[in-house]
Coordinates of C-alpha atoms in Angstrom, one line a residue:
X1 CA 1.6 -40.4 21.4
X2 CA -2.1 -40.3 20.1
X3 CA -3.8 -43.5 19.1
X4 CA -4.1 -42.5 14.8
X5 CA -7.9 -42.4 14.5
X6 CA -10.1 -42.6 11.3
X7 CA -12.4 -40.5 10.6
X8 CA -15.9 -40.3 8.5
X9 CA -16.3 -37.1 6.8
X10 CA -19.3 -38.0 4.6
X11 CA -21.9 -41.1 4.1
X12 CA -24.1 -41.6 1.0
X13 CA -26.4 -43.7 -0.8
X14 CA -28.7 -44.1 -3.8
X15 CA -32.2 -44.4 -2.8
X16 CA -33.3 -48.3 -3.3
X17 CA -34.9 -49.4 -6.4
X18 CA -37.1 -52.8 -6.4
X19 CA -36.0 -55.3 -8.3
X20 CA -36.9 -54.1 -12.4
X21 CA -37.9 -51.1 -10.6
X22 CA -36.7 -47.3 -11.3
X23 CA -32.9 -48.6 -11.2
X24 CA -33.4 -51.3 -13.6
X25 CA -32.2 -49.3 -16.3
X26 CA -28.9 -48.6 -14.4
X27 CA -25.4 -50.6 -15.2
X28 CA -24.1 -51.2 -11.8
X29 CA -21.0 -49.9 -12.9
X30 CA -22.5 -46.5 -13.7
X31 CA -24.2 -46.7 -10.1
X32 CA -21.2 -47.3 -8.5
X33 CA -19.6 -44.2 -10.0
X34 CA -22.4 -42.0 -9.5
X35 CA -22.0 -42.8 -5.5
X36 CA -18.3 -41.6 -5.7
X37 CA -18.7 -39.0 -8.2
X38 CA -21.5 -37.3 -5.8
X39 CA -19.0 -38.0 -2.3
X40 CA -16.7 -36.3 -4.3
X41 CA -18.6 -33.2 -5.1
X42 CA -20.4 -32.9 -1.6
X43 CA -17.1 -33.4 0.1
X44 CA -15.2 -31.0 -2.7
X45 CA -12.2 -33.1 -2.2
X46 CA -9.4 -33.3 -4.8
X47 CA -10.4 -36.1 -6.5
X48 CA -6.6 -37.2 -7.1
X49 CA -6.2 -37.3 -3.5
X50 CA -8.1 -40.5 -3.1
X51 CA -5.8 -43.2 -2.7
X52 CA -8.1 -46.5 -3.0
X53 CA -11.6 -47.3 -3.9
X54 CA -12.9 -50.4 -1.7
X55 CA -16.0 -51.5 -2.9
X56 CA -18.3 -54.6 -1.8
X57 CA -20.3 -56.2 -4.0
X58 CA -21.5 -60.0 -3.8
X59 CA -22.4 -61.0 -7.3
X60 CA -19.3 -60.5 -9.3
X61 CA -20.3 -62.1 -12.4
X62 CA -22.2 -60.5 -15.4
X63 CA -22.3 -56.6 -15.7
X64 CA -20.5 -56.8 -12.1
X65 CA -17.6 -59.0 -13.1
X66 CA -14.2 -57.8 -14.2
X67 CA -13.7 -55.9 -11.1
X68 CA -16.1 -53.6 -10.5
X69 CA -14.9 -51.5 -8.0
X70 CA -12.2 -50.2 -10.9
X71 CA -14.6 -50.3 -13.1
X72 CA -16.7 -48.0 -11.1
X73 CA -13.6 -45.7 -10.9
X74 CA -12.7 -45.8 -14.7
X75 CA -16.6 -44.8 -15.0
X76 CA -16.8 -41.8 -12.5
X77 CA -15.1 -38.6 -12.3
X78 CA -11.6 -40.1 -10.3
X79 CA -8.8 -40.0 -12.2
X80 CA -7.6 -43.3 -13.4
X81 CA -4.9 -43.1 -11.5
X82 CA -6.7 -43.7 -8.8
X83 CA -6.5 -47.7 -7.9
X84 CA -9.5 -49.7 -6.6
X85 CA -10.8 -53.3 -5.3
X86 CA -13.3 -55.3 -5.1
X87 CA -14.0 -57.4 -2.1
X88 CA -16.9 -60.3 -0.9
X89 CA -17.4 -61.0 2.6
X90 CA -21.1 -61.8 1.3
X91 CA -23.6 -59.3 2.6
X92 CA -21.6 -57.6 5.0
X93 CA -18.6 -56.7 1.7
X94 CA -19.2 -52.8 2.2
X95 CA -19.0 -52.8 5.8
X96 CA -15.8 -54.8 5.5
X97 CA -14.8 -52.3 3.1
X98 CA -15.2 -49.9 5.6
X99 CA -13.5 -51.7 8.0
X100 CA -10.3 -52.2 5.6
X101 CA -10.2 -48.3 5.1
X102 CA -10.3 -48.2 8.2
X103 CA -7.3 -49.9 8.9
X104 CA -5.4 -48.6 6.0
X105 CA -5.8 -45.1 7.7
X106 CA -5.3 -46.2 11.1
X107 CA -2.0 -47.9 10.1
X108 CA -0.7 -44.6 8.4
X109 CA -0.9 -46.7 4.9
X110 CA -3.2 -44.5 4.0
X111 CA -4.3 -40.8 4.5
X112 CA -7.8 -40.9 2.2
X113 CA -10.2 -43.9 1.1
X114 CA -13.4 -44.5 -0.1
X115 CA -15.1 -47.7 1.2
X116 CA -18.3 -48.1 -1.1
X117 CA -20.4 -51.0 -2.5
X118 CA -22.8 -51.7 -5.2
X119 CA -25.7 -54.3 -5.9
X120 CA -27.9 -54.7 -8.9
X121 CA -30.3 -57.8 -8.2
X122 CA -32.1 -56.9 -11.0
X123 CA -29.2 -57.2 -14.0
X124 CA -27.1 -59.7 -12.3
X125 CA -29.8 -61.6 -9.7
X126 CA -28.6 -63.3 -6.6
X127 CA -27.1 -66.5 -6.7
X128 CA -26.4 -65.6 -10.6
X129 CA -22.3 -66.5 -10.1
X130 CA -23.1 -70.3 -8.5
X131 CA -26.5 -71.3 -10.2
X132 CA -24.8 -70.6 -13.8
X133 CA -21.9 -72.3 -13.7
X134 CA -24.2 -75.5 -12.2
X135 CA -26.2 -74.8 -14.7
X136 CA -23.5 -74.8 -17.5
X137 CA -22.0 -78.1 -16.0
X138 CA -19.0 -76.9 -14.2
X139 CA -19.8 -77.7 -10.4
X140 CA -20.7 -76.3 -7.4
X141 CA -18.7 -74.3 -4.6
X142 CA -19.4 -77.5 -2.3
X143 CA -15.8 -78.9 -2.7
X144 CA -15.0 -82.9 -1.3
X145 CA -13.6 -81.3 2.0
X146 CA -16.3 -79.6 2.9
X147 CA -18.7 -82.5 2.3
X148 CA -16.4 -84.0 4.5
X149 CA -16.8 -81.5 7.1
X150 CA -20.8 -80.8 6.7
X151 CA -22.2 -84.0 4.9
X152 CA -25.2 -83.7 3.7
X153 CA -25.5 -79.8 4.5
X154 CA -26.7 -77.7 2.0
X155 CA -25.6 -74.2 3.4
X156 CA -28.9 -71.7 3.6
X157 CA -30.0 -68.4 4.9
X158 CA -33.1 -69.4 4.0
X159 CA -33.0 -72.0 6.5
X160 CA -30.8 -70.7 9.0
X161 CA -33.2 -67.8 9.3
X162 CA -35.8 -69.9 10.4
X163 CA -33.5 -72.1 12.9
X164 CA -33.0 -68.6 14.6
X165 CA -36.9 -68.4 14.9
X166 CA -37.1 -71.8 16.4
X167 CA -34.3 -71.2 18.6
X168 CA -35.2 -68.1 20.1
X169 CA -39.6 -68.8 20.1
X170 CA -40.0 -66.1 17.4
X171 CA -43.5 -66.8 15.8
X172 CA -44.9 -65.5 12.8
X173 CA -46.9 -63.3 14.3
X174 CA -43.5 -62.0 15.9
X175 CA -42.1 -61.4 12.4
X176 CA -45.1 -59.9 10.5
X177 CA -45.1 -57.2 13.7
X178 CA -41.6 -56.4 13.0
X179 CA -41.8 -56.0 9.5
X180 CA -44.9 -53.8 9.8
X181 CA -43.0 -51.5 12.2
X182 CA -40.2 -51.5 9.5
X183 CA -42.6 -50.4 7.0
X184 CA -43.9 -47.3 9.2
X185 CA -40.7 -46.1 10.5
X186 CA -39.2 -45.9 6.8
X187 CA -42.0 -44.2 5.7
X188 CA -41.8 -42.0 8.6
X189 CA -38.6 -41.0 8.3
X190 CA -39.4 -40.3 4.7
X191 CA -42.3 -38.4 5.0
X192 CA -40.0 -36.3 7.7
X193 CA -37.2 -36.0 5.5
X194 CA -34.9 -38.1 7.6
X195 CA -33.2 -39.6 4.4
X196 CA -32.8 -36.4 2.6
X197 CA -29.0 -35.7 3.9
X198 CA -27.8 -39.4 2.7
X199 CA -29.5 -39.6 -0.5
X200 CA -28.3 -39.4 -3.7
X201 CA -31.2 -38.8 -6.3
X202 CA -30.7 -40.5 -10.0
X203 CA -32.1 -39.5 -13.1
X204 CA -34.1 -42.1 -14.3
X205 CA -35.4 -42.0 -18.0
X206 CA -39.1 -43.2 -18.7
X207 CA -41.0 -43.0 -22.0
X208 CA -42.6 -39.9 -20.5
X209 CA -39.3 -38.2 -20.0
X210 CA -36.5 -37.9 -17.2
X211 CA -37.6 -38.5 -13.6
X212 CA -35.6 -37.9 -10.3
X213 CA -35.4 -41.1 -8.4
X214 CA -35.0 -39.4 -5.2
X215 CA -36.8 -41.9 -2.4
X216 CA -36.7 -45.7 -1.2
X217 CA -39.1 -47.3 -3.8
X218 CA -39.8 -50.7 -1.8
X219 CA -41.3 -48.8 1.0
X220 CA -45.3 -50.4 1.4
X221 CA -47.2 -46.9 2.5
X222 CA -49.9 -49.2 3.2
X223 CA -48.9 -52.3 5.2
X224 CA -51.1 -53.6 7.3
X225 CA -50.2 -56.8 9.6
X226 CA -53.3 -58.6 7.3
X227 CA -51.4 -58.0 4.3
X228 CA -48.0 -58.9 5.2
X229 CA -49.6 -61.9 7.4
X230 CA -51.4 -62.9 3.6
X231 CA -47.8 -63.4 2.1
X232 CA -47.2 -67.5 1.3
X233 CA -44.5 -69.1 3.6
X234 CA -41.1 -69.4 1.7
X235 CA -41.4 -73.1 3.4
X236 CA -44.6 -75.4 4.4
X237 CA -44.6 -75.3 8.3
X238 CA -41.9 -72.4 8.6
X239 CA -42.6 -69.0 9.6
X240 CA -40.4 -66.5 7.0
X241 CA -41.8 -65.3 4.3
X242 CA -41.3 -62.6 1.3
X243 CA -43.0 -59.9 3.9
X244 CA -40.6 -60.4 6.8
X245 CA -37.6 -60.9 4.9
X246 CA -35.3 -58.5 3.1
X247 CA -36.4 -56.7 -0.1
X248 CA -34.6 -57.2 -3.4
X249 CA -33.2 -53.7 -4.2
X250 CA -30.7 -52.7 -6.7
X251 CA -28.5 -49.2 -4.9
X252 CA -24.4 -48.2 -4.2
X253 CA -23.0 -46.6 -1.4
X254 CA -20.4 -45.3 -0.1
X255 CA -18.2 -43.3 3.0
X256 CA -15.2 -41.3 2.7
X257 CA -12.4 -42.1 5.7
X258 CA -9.9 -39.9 5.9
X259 CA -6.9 -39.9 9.0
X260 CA -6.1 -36.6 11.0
X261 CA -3.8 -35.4 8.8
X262 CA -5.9 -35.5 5.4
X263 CA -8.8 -33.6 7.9
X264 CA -5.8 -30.9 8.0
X265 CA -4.4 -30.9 4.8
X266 CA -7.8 -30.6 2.9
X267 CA -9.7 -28.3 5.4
X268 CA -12.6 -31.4 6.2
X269 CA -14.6 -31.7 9.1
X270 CA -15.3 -35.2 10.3
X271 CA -18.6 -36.3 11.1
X272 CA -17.8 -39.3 13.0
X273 CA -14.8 -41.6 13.7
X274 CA -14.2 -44.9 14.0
X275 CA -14.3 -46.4 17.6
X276 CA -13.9 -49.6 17.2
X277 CA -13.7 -52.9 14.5
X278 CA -14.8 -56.3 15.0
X279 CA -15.3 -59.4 12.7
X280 CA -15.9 -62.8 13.9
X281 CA -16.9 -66.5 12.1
X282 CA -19.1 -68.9 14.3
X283 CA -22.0 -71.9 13.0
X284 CA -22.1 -71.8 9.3
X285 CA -25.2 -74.0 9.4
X286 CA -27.5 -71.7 11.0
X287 CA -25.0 -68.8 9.6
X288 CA -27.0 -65.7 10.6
X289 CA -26.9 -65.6 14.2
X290 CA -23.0 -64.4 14.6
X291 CA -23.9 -60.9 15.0
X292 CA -25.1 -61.6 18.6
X293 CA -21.9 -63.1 19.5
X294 CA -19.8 -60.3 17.1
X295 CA -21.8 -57.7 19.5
X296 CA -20.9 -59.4 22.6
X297 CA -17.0 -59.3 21.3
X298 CA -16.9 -56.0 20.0
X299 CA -18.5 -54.4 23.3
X300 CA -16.0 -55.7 25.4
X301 CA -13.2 -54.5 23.1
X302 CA -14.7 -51.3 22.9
X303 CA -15.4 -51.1 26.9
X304 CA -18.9 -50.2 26.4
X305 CA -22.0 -51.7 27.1
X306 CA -25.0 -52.3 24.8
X307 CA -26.7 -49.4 27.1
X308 CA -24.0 -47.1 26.3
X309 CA -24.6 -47.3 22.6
X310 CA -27.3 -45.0 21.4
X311 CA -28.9 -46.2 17.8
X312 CA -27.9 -50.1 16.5
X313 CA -28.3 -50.5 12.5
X314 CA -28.8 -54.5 12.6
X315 CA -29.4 -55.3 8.9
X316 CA -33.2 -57.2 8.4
X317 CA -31.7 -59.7 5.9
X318 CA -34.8 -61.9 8.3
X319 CA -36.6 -60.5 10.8
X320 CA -35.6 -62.9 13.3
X321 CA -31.8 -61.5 13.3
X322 CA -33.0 -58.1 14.8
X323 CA -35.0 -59.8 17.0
X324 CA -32.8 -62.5 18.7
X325 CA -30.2 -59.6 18.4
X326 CA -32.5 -57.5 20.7
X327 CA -32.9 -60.7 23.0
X328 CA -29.4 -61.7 23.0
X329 CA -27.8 -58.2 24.1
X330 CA -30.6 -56.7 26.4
X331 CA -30.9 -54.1 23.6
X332 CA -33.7 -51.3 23.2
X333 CA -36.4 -51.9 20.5
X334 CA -36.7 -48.1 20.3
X335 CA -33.3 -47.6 19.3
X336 CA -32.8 -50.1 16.4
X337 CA -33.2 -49.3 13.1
X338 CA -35.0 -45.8 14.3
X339 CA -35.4 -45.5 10.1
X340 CA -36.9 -48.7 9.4
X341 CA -34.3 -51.6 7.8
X342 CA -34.5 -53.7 4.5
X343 CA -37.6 -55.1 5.3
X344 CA -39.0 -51.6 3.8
X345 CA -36.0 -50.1 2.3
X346 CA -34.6 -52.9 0.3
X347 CA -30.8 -54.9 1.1
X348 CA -28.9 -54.2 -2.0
X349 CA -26.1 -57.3 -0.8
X350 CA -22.8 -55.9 -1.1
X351 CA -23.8 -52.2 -1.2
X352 CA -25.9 -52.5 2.3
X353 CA -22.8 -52.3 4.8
X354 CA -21.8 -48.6 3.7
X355 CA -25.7 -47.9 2.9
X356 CA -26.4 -49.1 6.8
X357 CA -23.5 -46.7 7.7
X358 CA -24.9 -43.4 6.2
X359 CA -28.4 -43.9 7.6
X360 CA -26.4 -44.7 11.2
X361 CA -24.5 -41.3 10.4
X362 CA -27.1 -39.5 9.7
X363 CA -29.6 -40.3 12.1
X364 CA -26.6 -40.2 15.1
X365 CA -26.3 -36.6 13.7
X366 CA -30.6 -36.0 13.9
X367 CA -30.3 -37.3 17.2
X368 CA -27.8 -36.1 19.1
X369 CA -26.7 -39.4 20.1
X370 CA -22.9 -40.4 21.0
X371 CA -22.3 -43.9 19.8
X372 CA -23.6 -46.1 17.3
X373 CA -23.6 -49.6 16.6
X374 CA -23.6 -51.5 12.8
X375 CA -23.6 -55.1 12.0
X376 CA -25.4 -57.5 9.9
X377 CA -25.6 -61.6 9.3
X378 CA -23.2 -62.8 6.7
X379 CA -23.1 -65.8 4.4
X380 CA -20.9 -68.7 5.6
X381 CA -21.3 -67.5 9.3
X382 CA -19.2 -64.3 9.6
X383 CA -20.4 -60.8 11.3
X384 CA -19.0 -57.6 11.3
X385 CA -19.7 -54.8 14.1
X386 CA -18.7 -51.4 13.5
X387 CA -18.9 -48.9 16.4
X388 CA -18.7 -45.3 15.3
X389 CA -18.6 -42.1 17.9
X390 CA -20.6 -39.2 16.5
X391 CA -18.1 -36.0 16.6

């Protein structure tokens, strides 16, 4: 009997808006139903056919609280009967999402689910669900036991990004190179169009009438290694900074994953499928380096090696992941983030997993390429690894 597979049919993704930029007027609710409402309509699916919404999304407090992956649903075009969830796995929740559909389909649960995600820094900023309850006097997530466990330890990506650097001799020089290259392979893949098949353009209203928001807005056109080098140092002595780190963006998401029989039933053809799933948990201190390790585990499950794999999406949450990704696994520069990453295009937290996907997709698709390869750091020390076969 066949293995039950899952299958992509469609990937999309608002184009990134800086923070109080061209998405700033958006309610992330009404972002997260525009995602769904436009996979619906390129996919012409019956919309009542969809039986769950998964969507990631970090900061659930504020205009994302009160579950907005329903709330994303009640707002769209889905009937309410459709049922939906929201999950956290910090800024790998959409690719977990994924993953989840995934498995709903592969277990016959399921025959048709949309894993999604949505982020808006700008109305609800990062940090906003810990930093205002401290600030209102009702403690921190840093409970007894785990000062037990980590005394002293104030969890940071901030600084767990630059223990990677340290670890693996990554200078600044190292990261301001990087992010440059991010910079002119996002504009690139712009100025070729590369993005066009993924994007989902947004009426934007301005005081000189409605706009189409139809490209990445953090993209620097004009980088130059002695501007991003001119950025201050997030800390005296370290080597991250603003210009080699992940942009603040505000965006949604999502994929529609669909088993064999739904392909039949509703006359779809796939554009990928799922090959293989992989999450792991390692050092919560220096928290960002798991997805070498997830890599290393989800190869071998997959029976593939890292020269097998044609394009790797590894989010640029800092641009020493990528790097001591590419060190770690033997992998090629040239085929990592062929688009540019979040450096340039902006990492929207809990919407970047299935936003990460539909580039992968896409460019797989440009390429010709077989396999693909998707994971990304994760508060706490988690990874997830998603390897997709192009079909």
């Amino acid at each position: 009997m066949a293995q039950p597979t899952a299958y992509i049919v469609d990937a999309l993704r608002t184009p990134g808006g800086r923070r109080n930029g061209k998405l700033a007027g958006w309610h992330p609710v009404d972002l997260g139903a525009a995602v769904l409402d436009a996979l619906v309509a390129r996919t012409r699916i019956d919309p009542g056919a969809v039986e769950d919404v998964i969507m990631g999304c970090v900061s659930q407090c504020g205009q994302q609280a009160g579950q907005v992956g329903r709330n994303a649903v009640l707002a769209s075009q889905l009937p309410d009967g459709v049922p939906a969830v929201t999950i956290d796995r910090q800024c790998g929740s959409s690719q977990q999402a994924i993953q989840f559909a995934a498995q709903a389909v592969i277990s016959g649960t399921q025959d048709m689910v949309i894993a999604s995600g949505v982020e808006s820094m700008t109305r609800v900023p990062m940090f906003s669900p810990s930093t205002l309850f401290e600030q209102a006097g009702l403690g921190t997530s840093k409970s007894p036991g785990l000062e037990l466990r980590y005394p002293g330890i104030q969890f940071s990506q901030f600084s767990g990004a630059e223990a990677i650097a340290r670890k693996y001799g990554l200078s600044r020089d190292d990261l301001d190179l990087y992010a440059l290259e991010s910079h002119r392979r996002a504009a690139a893949a712009t100025d070729r169009g590369d993005f066009t098949a993924e994007l989902v353009p947004l009426t934007i209203e301005t005081p000189d009438g409605a706009v189409l928001h139809d490209r990445d807005e953090g993209i620097r056109y004009d980088a130059t290694l002695e501007s991003i080098g001119a950025v201050r140092l997030l800390q005296e002595g370290g080597v991250i900074s603003a210009a080699n780190a992940s942009q603040i963006c505000d965006g949604a998401s999502a994929v529609l994953i669909v088993s064999e029989q739904a392909l039949k039933d509703h006359g779809l053809t796939p554009l990928a499928r799922i090959h293989t799933l992989t999450v792991t948990g390692g050092d919560p201190v220096i928290m960002l380096e798991e997805p070498l390790f997830a890599t290393d585990k989800a190869l071998k499950r997959a029976g593939l090696r890292i020269q097998d794999i044609d394009l790797y999406e590894v989010n640029e949450a800092f641009a020493p992941v990528p790097l001591a990704w590419l060190r770690h696994t033997g992998g090629d520069p040239a085929r990592l983030n062929v688009n540019g990453g979040a450096i340039a295009l902006g990492h929207p937290l809990g919407a970047s997993g299935t936003k990460l996907m539909a580039t992968l997709i896409h460019a797989l698709r440009k390429s010709g390429g077989r396999y693909g390869l998707q994971t990304m750091c994760e508060g706490g020390g988690t990874a997830n690894v998603t390897i997709v076969e192009r079909l």
